[in-house]
Amino acid sequence: MSSQPICAVRNAALLDDFQQTRALTFALAAPLSDADATVQSMEDASPSKWHMAHTSWFFETFILRDHVAGYQPFDENFAFLFNSYYEAEGERHDRCQRGMITRPSLDEVRAYRAHVDSAITAHFDALPDDALTLLELGVHHEQQHQELFQTDILHLLSRNPLKPALWPTPRRLHNAATAPLRWIEGKSGIVDLGHDGGSFAYDCEGPRHQMLLTPHALASRCVTNGEWKEFLAAGGYDEPRHWLSDGWAWVQGNNIRAPLYWTQDGDWAQFGNDGMQPIDDAAPVCHVSLYEADAFASWAGARLPTEPEWESAAAALDAHSGNQLDAAGAIRPAPARTSAKAGDGLAQMFGDVWEWTGSAFRPYPGFKPAEGAVGEYNGKFMSGQFVLKGGSCATPRGHVRACYRNFFYPHQRWQYTGVRLAKDI
Amino acid sequence: MSSQPICAVRNAALLDDFQQTRALTFALAAPLSDADATVQSMEDASPSKWHMAHTSWFFETFILRDHVAGYQPFDENFAFLFNSYYEAEGERHDRCQRGMITRPSLDEVRAYRAHVDSAITAHFDALPDDALTLLELGVHHEQQHQELFQTDILHLLSRNPLKPALWPTPRRLHNAATAPLRWIEGKSGIVDLGHDGGSFAYDCEGPRHQMLLTPHALASRCVTNGEWKEFLAAGGYDEPRHWLSDGWAWVQGNNIRAPLYWTQDGDWAQFGNDGMQPIDDAAPVCHVSLYEADAFASWAGARLPTEPEWESAAAALDAHSGNQLDAAGAIRPAPARTSAKAGDGLAQMFGDVWEWTGSAFRPYPGFKPAEGAVGEYNGKFMSGQFVLKGGSCATPRGHVRACYRNFFYPHQRWQYTGVRLAKDI
Amino acid sequence: MSSQPICAVRNAALLDDFQQTRALTFALAAPLSDADATVQSMEDASPSKWHMAHTSWFFETFILRDHVAGYQPFDENFAFLFNSYYEAEGERHDRCQRGMITRPSLDEVRAYRAHVDSAITAHFDALPDDALTLLELGVHHEQQHQELFQTDILHLLSRNPLKPALWPTPRRLHNAATAPLRWIEGKSGIVDLGHDGGSFAYDCEGPRHQMLLTPHALASRCVTNGEWKEFLAAGGYDEPRHWLSDGWAWVQGNNIRAPLYWTQDGDWAQFGNDGMQPIDDAAPVCHVSLYEADAFASWAGARLPTEPEWESAAAALDAHSGNQLDAAGAIRPAPARTSAKAGDGLAQMFGDVWEWTGSAFRPYPGFKPAEGAVGEYNGKFMSGQFVLKGGSCATPRGHVRACYRNFFYPHQRWQYTGVRLAKDI
Amino acid sequence: MSSQPICAVRNAALLDDFQQTRALTFALAAPLSDADATVQSMEDASPSKWHMAHTSWFFETFILRDHVAGYQPFDENFAFLFNSYYEAEGERHDRCQRGMITRPSLDEVRAYRAHVDSAITAHFDALPDDALTLLELGVHHEQQHQELFQTDILHLLSRNPLKPALWPTPRRLHNAATAPLRWIEGKSGIVDLGHDGGSFAYDCEGPRHQMLLTPHALASRCVTNGEWKEFLAAGGYDEPRHWLSDGWAWVQGNNIRAPLYWTQDGDWAQFGNDGMQPIDDAAPVCHVSLYEADAFASWAGARLPTEPEWESAAAALDAHSGNQLDAAGAIRPAPARTSAKAGDGLAQMFGDVWEWTGSAFRPYPGFKPAEGAVGEYNGKFMSGQFVLKGGSCATPRGHVRACYRNFFYPHQRWQYTGVRLAKDI
């Protein structure tokens, strides 16, 4: 039997993914002004317009330029402006100067996106297999940028003393009780980890390999805002013994007193993409650095999970479940269900907040970087960063997997990052 | 005879000045996008939107709030966002964070301006005399910001690799020959300087006082681009002996090789608000720092004029003449007239480029800072800066006087700054 | 049978270790002037005098103050001056200000050492067991500082344009041929790692635990200077694709062109504690960062060993062998023996150069930090650093073990650090 | 009559000056250890050893190398190590790396000095006139460095938590009452200023020229410590309106709360070269910046004197009088005499503290820099600095003149700098 029909199905799904992903980015940008979309609020963040153009540049370069004869680029200058870290693709605009690009405008970038989308759709059926592979990569690449798009614009708006809300505040139930924390024993002995090759994954998620786990347990849910207030009340940010040495220097050098976006004016509130809102004690703490996560765990007499522990526990769960991003709008991590019975397992593993692990982002046994420009992808970032797992409320549903490896430096916290405790047993 | 009619005439002229000045700012902003008007390209520069709102805040605060009963501010938050260095007016937004204010939008700031303009016009006839004095100050204040508006947006656009032109390039006559440089002897002995009190001036321009000048001469025109190319060709930027010690450190620390906005791609070109244009050898060199001006003079065997020398020579000239700003549009310093006969005097004293003097910006004998918030005006800047005289092609015509004291730090050069030579005789 | 005699033997050995270690520090300082011993050449390094006093402070505080009734401290101020990172011991002098302490002088610090040595010796027999445990810790602590003492004074002398030699140059045989590189297969499957508790080790070396290794091989010897010259000649420092992203930023930001202390004046030479000497092509490359080590491995088509791979291979070897420190004097990494027959195993595993592993310095399964001030020891450094194994020519013989975990940041290279390659098989 | 005998007298005096100056430097260094003499405590300061060697290098280079045939330099490397800002003399060691030069030792530098002294003395009689001119310059140059020697070692010792005293504390009379402040009217109209050419002066002190002074008065004595405490108590450091804009930024950026070296532990004390001593309320405030001086004057309703006002008043006074340096030892500014009758004039004009003027350090009319390397002397420093007049307790007696122009940046205060008030009348 021919594989043709199967491929056709797969391809139709890919085109659909492409179109839905492109549409979601469009929707995320709906409430932005030209100015909102242009400013770079810190070196770690990029302008919205840049995310929108860079993801389009990816498709234009690796699909249209390389695989569609006679394709005319939308603008010859965009390759220089919107390349990011693909050194092999030639010179590129200095990362920390991205906020200087007031032109092209947001509308021109929207037109650029439409141009690329039309061209991809028009030529889709004629694309060779390796172009389709790159197209699939491009969709995942754009999903990654959708999360950064949201965290970066949030950071920018947080710097405005007016604290503008990007989206209307949804009706919330703030009377949720905090689910009790239980310890769920994990597997020990040899476990199989990493991507098994059956579907899309980034290079760094493989190869499939084995690890040996020692007896341990994971907390049934994430650390809550209410628990974090206890840490604050106990002087957690004043006591060096809880902190990694680099973390303590970071606390003192930056006068860190609470999670990012927390403001105290009487009660605590936290800025989000629906503006400044009261802290929900039952919801997971969000926007904490690895340093804070580690200090909290140390104070609580526990530790962070290792990546293998986390991944092993998550492998059996549905990665498409939980509080993840389905559509543009207000997002916040949500409380774990309190109806949980003793027999229930791990809550909030996918969605809500990225969970810091205690594992450095380093290659798996047998890892080989992919060849060529696209292959610059992940291996080069394997120093100084820690792995985060599970996705957040800003992660497009469908993007994350148990073996997905997100990574950030230990001081970074503008992502939707939180904490799950672990312990040896 | 009553002074009433005279006052009425004066007041009508003031209202007219107010309205024309406000209209010019509006026109200067015409080609800007919301993004253009929002981004801060360096700490020295401010966003266009900020200039537009800050000048309006001045009128709203010192005229409408203080002198119009029942005035409703356009937005209560703007006082915090758009105050600048008036410490007495309370807390204000951090200067280097001005580029984070993506909201209010450019259109909202335009509406703010219209709101203030209507209120001033509606209440003008009822304003008491001290309010009118402040209104006049506000007009001059806004004219100052009109120049900064132009230099700041130019700097921002220069950071865009696309080098966008803000205005269409005017037809230019590039075949002008360079006027020969002649030395014009200045007055020596006791001269009267400073503002004589008959009309508006800033606090630092007075009091009227006497100085003793020694025999000297001023160059008949500014140093030209062509002469600057000779300095470049002679290795002027490579030879420490021409430079002030701080200037040499600045050259080396910032890899300075030519005036700001000069780019060499075969021939030299210089970026301006009409985009990248070939260098006109006969036009005055522009966008040089005091360090560069001083090094050039040293290399040329001359020196910079002192402020008293310059002001004494300019006192007899028409401060409203020359290449100054009459309307929004493309601006460039222009060549001196070559038809000058031997009997002609000093050319280009007003307009074209601000001329660096060798005088530090310090108070005149008998200077007293004005009282109150508005009086924070100039005295506090009297350290580390040098005086510039004569206005530029970006100075609104009517703003500058012989006794006008502009001042910048010796490394700054994003203003339209140039050089006139002087020598002892 | 009583354990008394055994303890007595153990104790006699401990006193002997103490005295020999203290004597070695004294000898290392012999060629130093008061000035040499005082200056801090960079924030990572400490003055020699500080090392000499700090190690003495450790014994004075944790043994004499805490366990010898009536002990009079040599100087009450020294606790403040010479504490390092023991936050629990109270305020301490700012690390980057250590070079300001011109007084006490080197001779006074020598007197301080003699005072502590006499007191320890006098009271040794009466010390309780936990004091003896701390004394043993203090000996190992001082051995660590002996290595830092040598690397820090080397860095200081390297900053002197006169490039002074600390010790006379020994007679060297520079005609050694480079041993051929062979690949030695390592163990795979489950291996036992970490300290087994039978003797002294730092907290971070345990607990004993198991890891799963995949098939791999280690290079039979370290990367040589000659091979590094090939990397240089191939443009290794100019090609971003070999480098970690942070490493490439480090190369460009610091204009890195060769290993630390290499100077090219015709031929390459490298500064050492016997002054500037020609590069020995057969000797291991030394003073390279993790970034350089990783880039070299990438260029060579190999990778760095993981810590478990390295430790597993080293477990069977004699940790007291090789080119390690026996006495004060000139030190340099030495070529591997070329007489090696095919059947020979791994050379240079202990001594010569610390070998960068690809493993981040993170806790072993079941790791618990020790309690109290002394227990601040290692856990707090577990972010951002990489593990190095095997000791160097500056490591006092007897100090290092297969399970010993040294750690530095990936950009640091003033230690005697080198590279051994590994690969998957 | 031949001028020979006169010259011989002048020359004998010069040799005497040379020898006494050299001996004073030797005496100033007497209490220093090798370490004290080596460390550089901040970029503005230089090591004692450097001052001792650099002043010797001056004589060795410009006299012995250039005018004594066959002279053998003490060490060929010293020209590189101990040149300072004489760009024309070739490459030199980076200023901020001066503290790395642990070798040569203090004793070797003493030997270098002795070598140069012997050679100068031996060849003195044969030196040509222009060499004698340079020798005289060298003596004055060394006197300048004697003051810096004292301020720089004071700064270093102040960084040591032990606060060591360099010299024994002299017996002091702390019961001196504060002399009442009277206003002494200065000359107005045209005055003659600048050096008149009859004896040694630096290039920047001339040419002799005229200035026009407006009516003004100077305070009869310097601002005292007691008055400064009133400024502190009135919140002087908390109130931006007293401060220059750059000064306020400096106060906030550096958390400035009091003059340099003031420490409050109950009562205020100030560190000096005789250690930490109680503040003498009647003595002049010392170690204040121009920013502080200006803010104090503003708070006090006065202003700083201009350089011409100060110099005109000082011209009639004995520049060799007052509290200046006669010999190595403890130094502190001393209270003005309280016995002053109403008819008495200006006290403390020479010695005690350098007095900040409100005049920028810029060239006098007709100023020309000297030619050649030695002529790099002062003109290159004529930006951003303010003039100080009158010398201090650290200035060698005989070094200062009414026309002497000292200059520092407005934030610098590690010199013995104080304040005299002035006002318009």
mmCIF file of N, CA and C in Angstrom, chain D residues 46-120:
data_model
loop_
_atom_site.group_PDB
_atom_site.id
_atom_site.type_symbol
_atom_site.label_atom_id
_atom_site.label_comp_id
_atom_site.label_asym_id
_atom_site.label_seq_id
_atom_site.Cartn_x
_atom_site.Cartn_y
_atom_site.Cartn_z
ATOM 1 N N SER D 46 47.972 57.167 42.733
ATOM 2 C CA SER D 46 49.107 56.352 42.296
ATOM 3 C C SER D 46 49.836 55.809 43.514
ATOM 4 N N PRO D 47 50.521 54.682 43.333
ATOM 5 C CA PRO D 47 51.309 54.134 44.440
ATOM 6 C C PRO D 47 52.453 55.090 44.829
ATOM 7 N N SER D 48 52.805 55.072 46.093
ATOM 8 C CA SER D 48 53.927 55.898 46.563
ATOM 9 C C SER D 48 55.191 55.621 45.750
ATOM 10 N N LYS D 49 55.418 54.366 45.525
ATOM 11 C CA LYS D 49 56.608 53.953 44.782
ATOM 12 C C LYS D 49 56.612 54.566 43.394
ATOM 13 N N TRP D 50 55.461 54.633 42.812
ATOM 14 C CA TRP D 50 55.338 55.220 41.483
ATOM 15 C C TRP D 50 55.692 56.704 41.526
ATOM 16 N N HIS D 51 55.177 57.407 42.509
ATOM 17 C CA HIS D 51 55.535 58.829 42.632
ATOM 18 C C HIS D 51 57.056 58.982 42.787
ATOM 19 N N MET D 52 57.633 58.139 43.604
ATOM 20 C CA MET D 52 59.073 58.241 43.866
ATOM 21 C C MET D 52 59.895 57.957 42.610
ATOM 22 N N ALA D 53 59.433 56.997 41.828
ATOM 23 C CA ALA D 53 60.170 56.621 40.629
ATOM 24 C C ALA D 53 59.893 57.577 39.478
ATOM 25 N N HIS D 54 58.640 57.989 39.355
ATOM 26 C CA HIS D 54 58.262 58.866 38.245
ATOM 27 C C HIS D 54 58.995 60.199 38.322
ATOM 28 N N THR D 55 59.106 60.761 39.514
ATOM 29 C CA THR D 55 59.804 62.037 39.654
ATOM 30 C C THR D 55 61.288 61.867 39.322
ATOM 31 N N SER D 56 61.797 60.699 39.623
ATOM 32 C CA SER D 56 63.203 60.415 39.295
ATOM 33 C C SER D 56 63.368 60.208 37.792
ATOM 34 N N TRP D 57 62.400 59.542 37.192
ATOM 35 C CA TRP D 57 62.411 59.343 35.744
ATOM 36 C C TRP D 57 62.466 60.684 35.022
ATOM 37 N N PHE D 58 61.761 61.665 35.566
ATOM 38 C CA PHE D 58 61.758 62.984 34.952
ATOM 39 C C PHE D 58 63.188 63.534 34.863
ATOM 40 N N PHE D 59 63.896 63.484 35.990
ATOM 41 C CA PHE D 59 65.288 63.972 35.989
ATOM 42 C C PHE D 59 66.178 63.107 35.105
ATOM 43 N N GLU D 60 65.977 61.808 35.197
ATOM 44 C CA GLU D 60 66.822 60.914 34.421
ATOM 45 C C GLU D 60 66.649 61.142 32.920
ATOM 46 N N THR D 61 65.409 61.345 32.505
ATOM 47 C CA THR D 61 65.116 61.468 31.080
ATOM 48 C C THR D 61 65.504 62.838 30.534
ATOM 49 N N PHE D 62 64.951 63.879 31.157
ATOM 50 C CA PHE D 62 65.091 65.202 30.543
ATOM 51 C C PHE D 62 66.423 65.874 30.870
ATOM 52 N N ILE D 63 67.101 65.425 31.933
ATOM 53 C CA ILE D 63 68.416 65.993 32.269
ATOM 54 C C ILE D 63 69.527 65.009 31.895
ATOM 55 N N LEU D 64 69.507 63.854 32.514
ATOM 56 C CA LEU D 64 70.659 62.962 32.381
ATOM 57 C C LEU D 64 70.729 62.329 30.993
ATOM 58 N N ARG D 65 69.616 61.784 30.509
ATOM 59 C CA ARG D 65 69.628 61.173 29.190
ATOM 60 C C ARG D 65 69.918 62.218 28.104
ATOM 61 N N ASP D 66 69.294 63.382 28.239
ATOM 62 C CA ASP D 66 69.373 64.362 27.150
ATOM 63 C C ASP D 66 70.591 65.276 27.241
ATOM 64 N N HIS D 67 71.208 65.373 28.428
ATOM 65 C CA HIS D 67 72.262 66.382 28.584
ATOM 66 C C HIS D 67 73.561 65.872 29.187
ATOM 67 N N VAL D 68 73.627 64.623 29.548
ATOM 68 C CA VAL D 68 74.872 64.091 30.117
ATOM 69 C C VAL D 68 75.357 62.947 29.232
ATOM 70 N N ALA D 69 76.415 63.224 28.511
ATOM 71 C CA ALA D 69 76.933 62.217 27.587
ATOM 72 C C ALA D 69 77.377 60.974 28.354
ATOM 73 N N GLY D 70 76.997 59.835 27.809
ATOM 74 C CA GLY D 70 77.439 58.579 28.398
ATOM 75 C C GLY D 70 76.680 58.151 29.631
ATOM 76 N N TYR D 71 75.630 58.865 29.966
ATOM 77 C CA TYR D 71 74.869 58.458 31.152
ATOM 78 C C TYR D 71 74.246 57.081 30.921
ATOM 79 N N GLN D 72 74.387 56.211 31.891
ATOM 80 C CA GLN D 72 73.765 54.883 31.829
ATOM 81 C C GLN D 72 72.492 54.886 32.661
ATOM 82 N N PRO D 73 71.345 54.615 32.060
ATOM 83 C CA PRO D 73 70.125 54.584 32.866
ATOM 84 C C PRO D 73 70.191 53.483 33.916
ATOM 85 N N PHE D 74 69.556 53.729 35.022
ATOM 86 C CA PHE D 74 69.532 52.767 36.129
ATOM 87 C C PHE D 74 68.926 51.444 35.674
ATOM 88 N N ASP D 75 67.833 51.533 34.931
ATOM 89 C CA ASP D 75 67.189 50.328 34.398
ATOM 90 C C ASP D 75 66.427 50.747 33.147
ATOM 91 N N GLU D 76 66.698 50.078 32.025
ATOM 92 C CA GLU D 76 66.074 50.437 30.754
ATOM 93 C C GLU D 76 64.551 50.345 30.796
ATOM 94 N N ASN D 77 64.013 49.492 31.650
ATOM 95 C CA ASN D 77 62.560 49.274 31.687
ATOM 96 C C ASN D 77 61.797 50.401 32.370
ATOM 97 N N PHE D 78 62.534 51.212 33.144
ATOM 98 C CA PHE D 78 61.817 52.176 33.976
ATOM 99 C C PHE D 78 61.120 53.262 33.152
ATOM 100 N N ALA D 79 61.673 53.549 31.968
ATOM 101 C CA ALA D 79 61.026 54.570 31.134
ATOM 102 C C ALA D 79 59.592 54.149 30.820
ATOM 103 N N PHE D 80 59.397 52.870 30.534
ATOM 104 C CA PHE D 80 58.047 52.381 30.239
ATOM 105 C C PHE D 80 57.170 52.376 31.487
ATOM 106 N N LEU D 81 57.760 51.958 32.588
ATOM 107 C CA LEU D 81 56.957 51.812 33.816
ATOM 108 C C LEU D 81 56.582 53.135 34.445
ATOM 109 N N PHE D 82 57.434 54.137 34.311
ATOM 110 C CA PHE D 82 57.262 55.319 35.154
ATOM 111 C C PHE D 82 57.051 56.632 34.397
ATOM 112 N N ASN D 83 56.882 56.557 33.084
ATOM 113 C CA ASN D 83 56.375 57.705 32.360
ATOM 114 C C ASN D 83 54.908 57.870 32.778
ATOM 115 N N SER D 84 54.352 59.049 32.654
ATOM 116 C CA SER D 84 52.964 59.199 33.074
ATOM 117 C C SER D 84 52.104 59.612 31.897
ATOM 118 N N TYR D 85 52.015 60.892 31.637
ATOM 119 C CA TYR D 85 51.107 61.317 30.575
ATOM 120 C C TYR D 85 51.870 62.024 29.464
ATOM 121 N N TYR D 86 53.138 61.771 29.387
ATOM 122 C CA TYR D 86 53.928 62.393 28.332
ATOM 123 C C TYR D 86 53.826 61.519 27.087
ATOM 124 N N GLU D 87 52.779 61.763 26.303
ATOM 125 C CA GLU D 87 52.515 60.916 25.141
ATOM 126 C C GLU D 87 53.710 60.914 24.193
ATOM 127 N N ALA D 88 54.362 62.058 24.085
ATOM 128 C CA ALA D 88 55.452 62.177 23.120
ATOM 129 C C ALA D 88 56.650 61.308 23.502
ATOM 130 N N GLU D 89 56.742 60.910 24.759
ATOM 131 C CA GLU D 89 57.858 60.071 25.213
ATOM 132 C C GLU D 89 57.624 58.592 24.930
ATOM 133 N N GLY D 90 56.562 58.288 24.213
ATOM 134 C CA GLY D 90 56.360 56.910 23.782
ATOM 135 C C GLY D 90 55.404 56.152 24.665
ATOM 136 N N GLU D 91 55.318 54.875 24.399
ATOM 137 C CA GLU D 91 54.384 54.025 25.132
ATOM 138 C C GLU D 91 54.628 54.095 26.629
ATOM 139 N N ARG D 92 53.535 53.886 27.353
ATOM 140 C CA ARG D 92 53.709 53.869 28.792
ATOM 141 C C ARG D 92 52.709 52.916 29.410
ATOM 142 N N HIS D 93 53.008 52.577 30.629
ATOM 143 C CA HIS D 93 52.219 51.595 31.355
ATOM 144 C C HIS D 93 50.857 52.198 31.672
ATOM 145 N N ASP D 94 49.826 51.380 31.535
ATOM 146 C CA ASP D 94 48.448 51.820 31.745
ATOM 147 C C ASP D 94 48.270 52.348 33.174
ATOM 148 N N ARG D 95 47.721 53.559 33.253
ATOM 149 C CA ARG D 95 47.587 54.238 34.533
ATOM 150 C C ARG D 95 46.912 53.392 35.600
ATOM 151 N N CYS D 96 45.844 52.709 35.205
ATOM 152 C CA CYS D 96 45.088 52.009 36.245
ATOM 153 C C CYS D 96 45.719 50.663 36.588
ATOM 154 N N GLN D 97 46.854 50.364 35.994
ATOM 155 C CA GLN D 97 47.580 49.132 36.313
ATOM 156 C C GLN D 97 48.827 49.406 37.146
ATOM 157 N N ARG D 98 48.963 50.636 37.622
ATOM 158 C CA ARG D 98 50.187 50.966 38.358
ATOM 159 C C ARG D 98 50.352 50.146 39.626
ATOM 160 N N GLY D 99 49.250 49.707 40.183
ATOM 161 C CA GLY D 99 49.314 48.940 41.427
ATOM 162 C C GLY D 99 49.747 47.501 41.238
ATOM 163 N N MET D 100 49.933 47.076 39.990
ATOM 164 C CA MET D 100 50.372 45.699 39.738
ATOM 165 C C MET D 100 51.891 45.552 39.839
ATOM 166 N N ILE D 101 52.592 46.679 39.911
ATOM 167 C CA ILE D 101 54.054 46.645 39.811
ATOM 168 C C ILE D 101 54.656 46.389 41.183
ATOM 169 N N THR D 102 54.607 45.128 41.602
ATOM 170 C CA THR D 102 55.184 44.800 42.913
ATOM 171 C C THR D 102 56.706 44.824 42.860
ATOM 172 N N ARG D 103 57.239 44.691 41.668
ATOM 173 C CA ARG D 103 58.680 44.787 41.474
ATOM 174 C C ARG D 103 58.951 45.781 40.373
ATOM 175 N N PRO D 104 59.878 46.668 40.479
ATOM 176 C CA PRO D 104 60.887 46.807 41.526
ATOM 177 C C PRO D 104 60.262 47.118 42.890
ATOM 178 N N SER D 105 61.014 46.758 43.926
ATOM 179 C CA SER D 105 60.577 46.966 45.304
ATOM 180 C C SER D 105 60.812 48.417 45.724
ATOM 181 N N LEU D 106 60.265 48.751 46.883
ATOM 182 C CA LEU D 106 60.501 50.090 47.427
ATOM 183 C C LEU D 106 61.992 50.357 47.600
ATOM 184 N N ASP D 107 62.715 49.363 48.056
ATOM 185 C CA ASP D 107 64.162 49.566 48.241
ATOM 186 C C ASP D 107 64.878 49.787 46.908
ATOM 187 N N GLU D 108 64.456 49.076 45.888
ATOM 188 C CA GLU D 108 65.063 49.296 44.578
ATOM 189 C C GLU D 108 64.749 50.696 44.053
ATOM 190 N N VAL D 109 63.529 51.149 44.339
ATOM 191 C CA VAL D 109 63.178 52.500 43.911
ATOM 192 C C VAL D 109 63.994 53.533 44.687
ATOM 193 N N ARG D 110 64.221 53.242 45.957
ATOM 194 C CA ARG D 110 65.105 54.140 46.732
ATOM 195 C C ARG D 110 66.512 54.161 46.105
ATOM 196 N N ALA D 111 66.971 52.995 45.671
ATOM 197 C CA ALA D 111 68.294 52.935 45.031
ATOM 198 C C ALA D 111 68.298 53.706 43.710
ATOM 199 N N TYR D 112 67.187 53.612 42.988
ATOM 200 C CA TYR D 112 67.049 54.363 41.740
ATOM 201 C C TYR D 112 67.158 55.861 42.027
ATOM 202 N N ARG D 113 66.454 56.284 43.053
ATOM 203 C CA ARG D 113 66.514 57.702 43.429
ATOM 204 C C ARG D 113 67.953 58.116 43.762
ATOM 205 N N ALA D 114 68.616 57.296 44.527
ATOM 206 C CA ALA D 114 69.994 57.624 44.921
ATOM 207 C C ALA D 114 70.910 57.707 43.696
ATOM 208 N N HIS D 115 70.698 56.779 42.766
ATOM 209 C CA HIS D 115 71.485 56.766 41.533
ATOM 210 C C HIS D 115 71.302 58.074 40.752
ATOM 211 N N VAL D 116 70.058 58.490 40.631
ATOM 212 C CA VAL D 116 69.768 59.722 39.893
ATOM 213 C C VAL D 116 70.327 60.934 40.646
ATOM 214 N N ASP D 117 70.148 60.938 41.964
ATOM 215 C CA ASP D 117 70.643 62.065 42.757
ATOM 216 C C ASP D 117 72.154 62.213 42.625
ATOM 217 N N SER D 118 72.852 61.101 42.697
ATOM 218 C CA SER D 118 74.306 61.151 42.559
ATOM 219 C C SER D 118 74.704 61.688 41.192
ATOM 220 N N ALA D 119 74.032 61.210 40.181
ATOM 221 C CA ALA D 119 74.399 61.623 38.828
ATOM 222 C C ALA D 119 74.121 63.104 38.620
ATOM 223 N N ILE D 120 72.991 63.571 39.113
ATOM 224 C CA ILE D 120 72.675 64.999 38.967
ATOM 225 C C ILE D 120 73.725 65.836 39.706
#
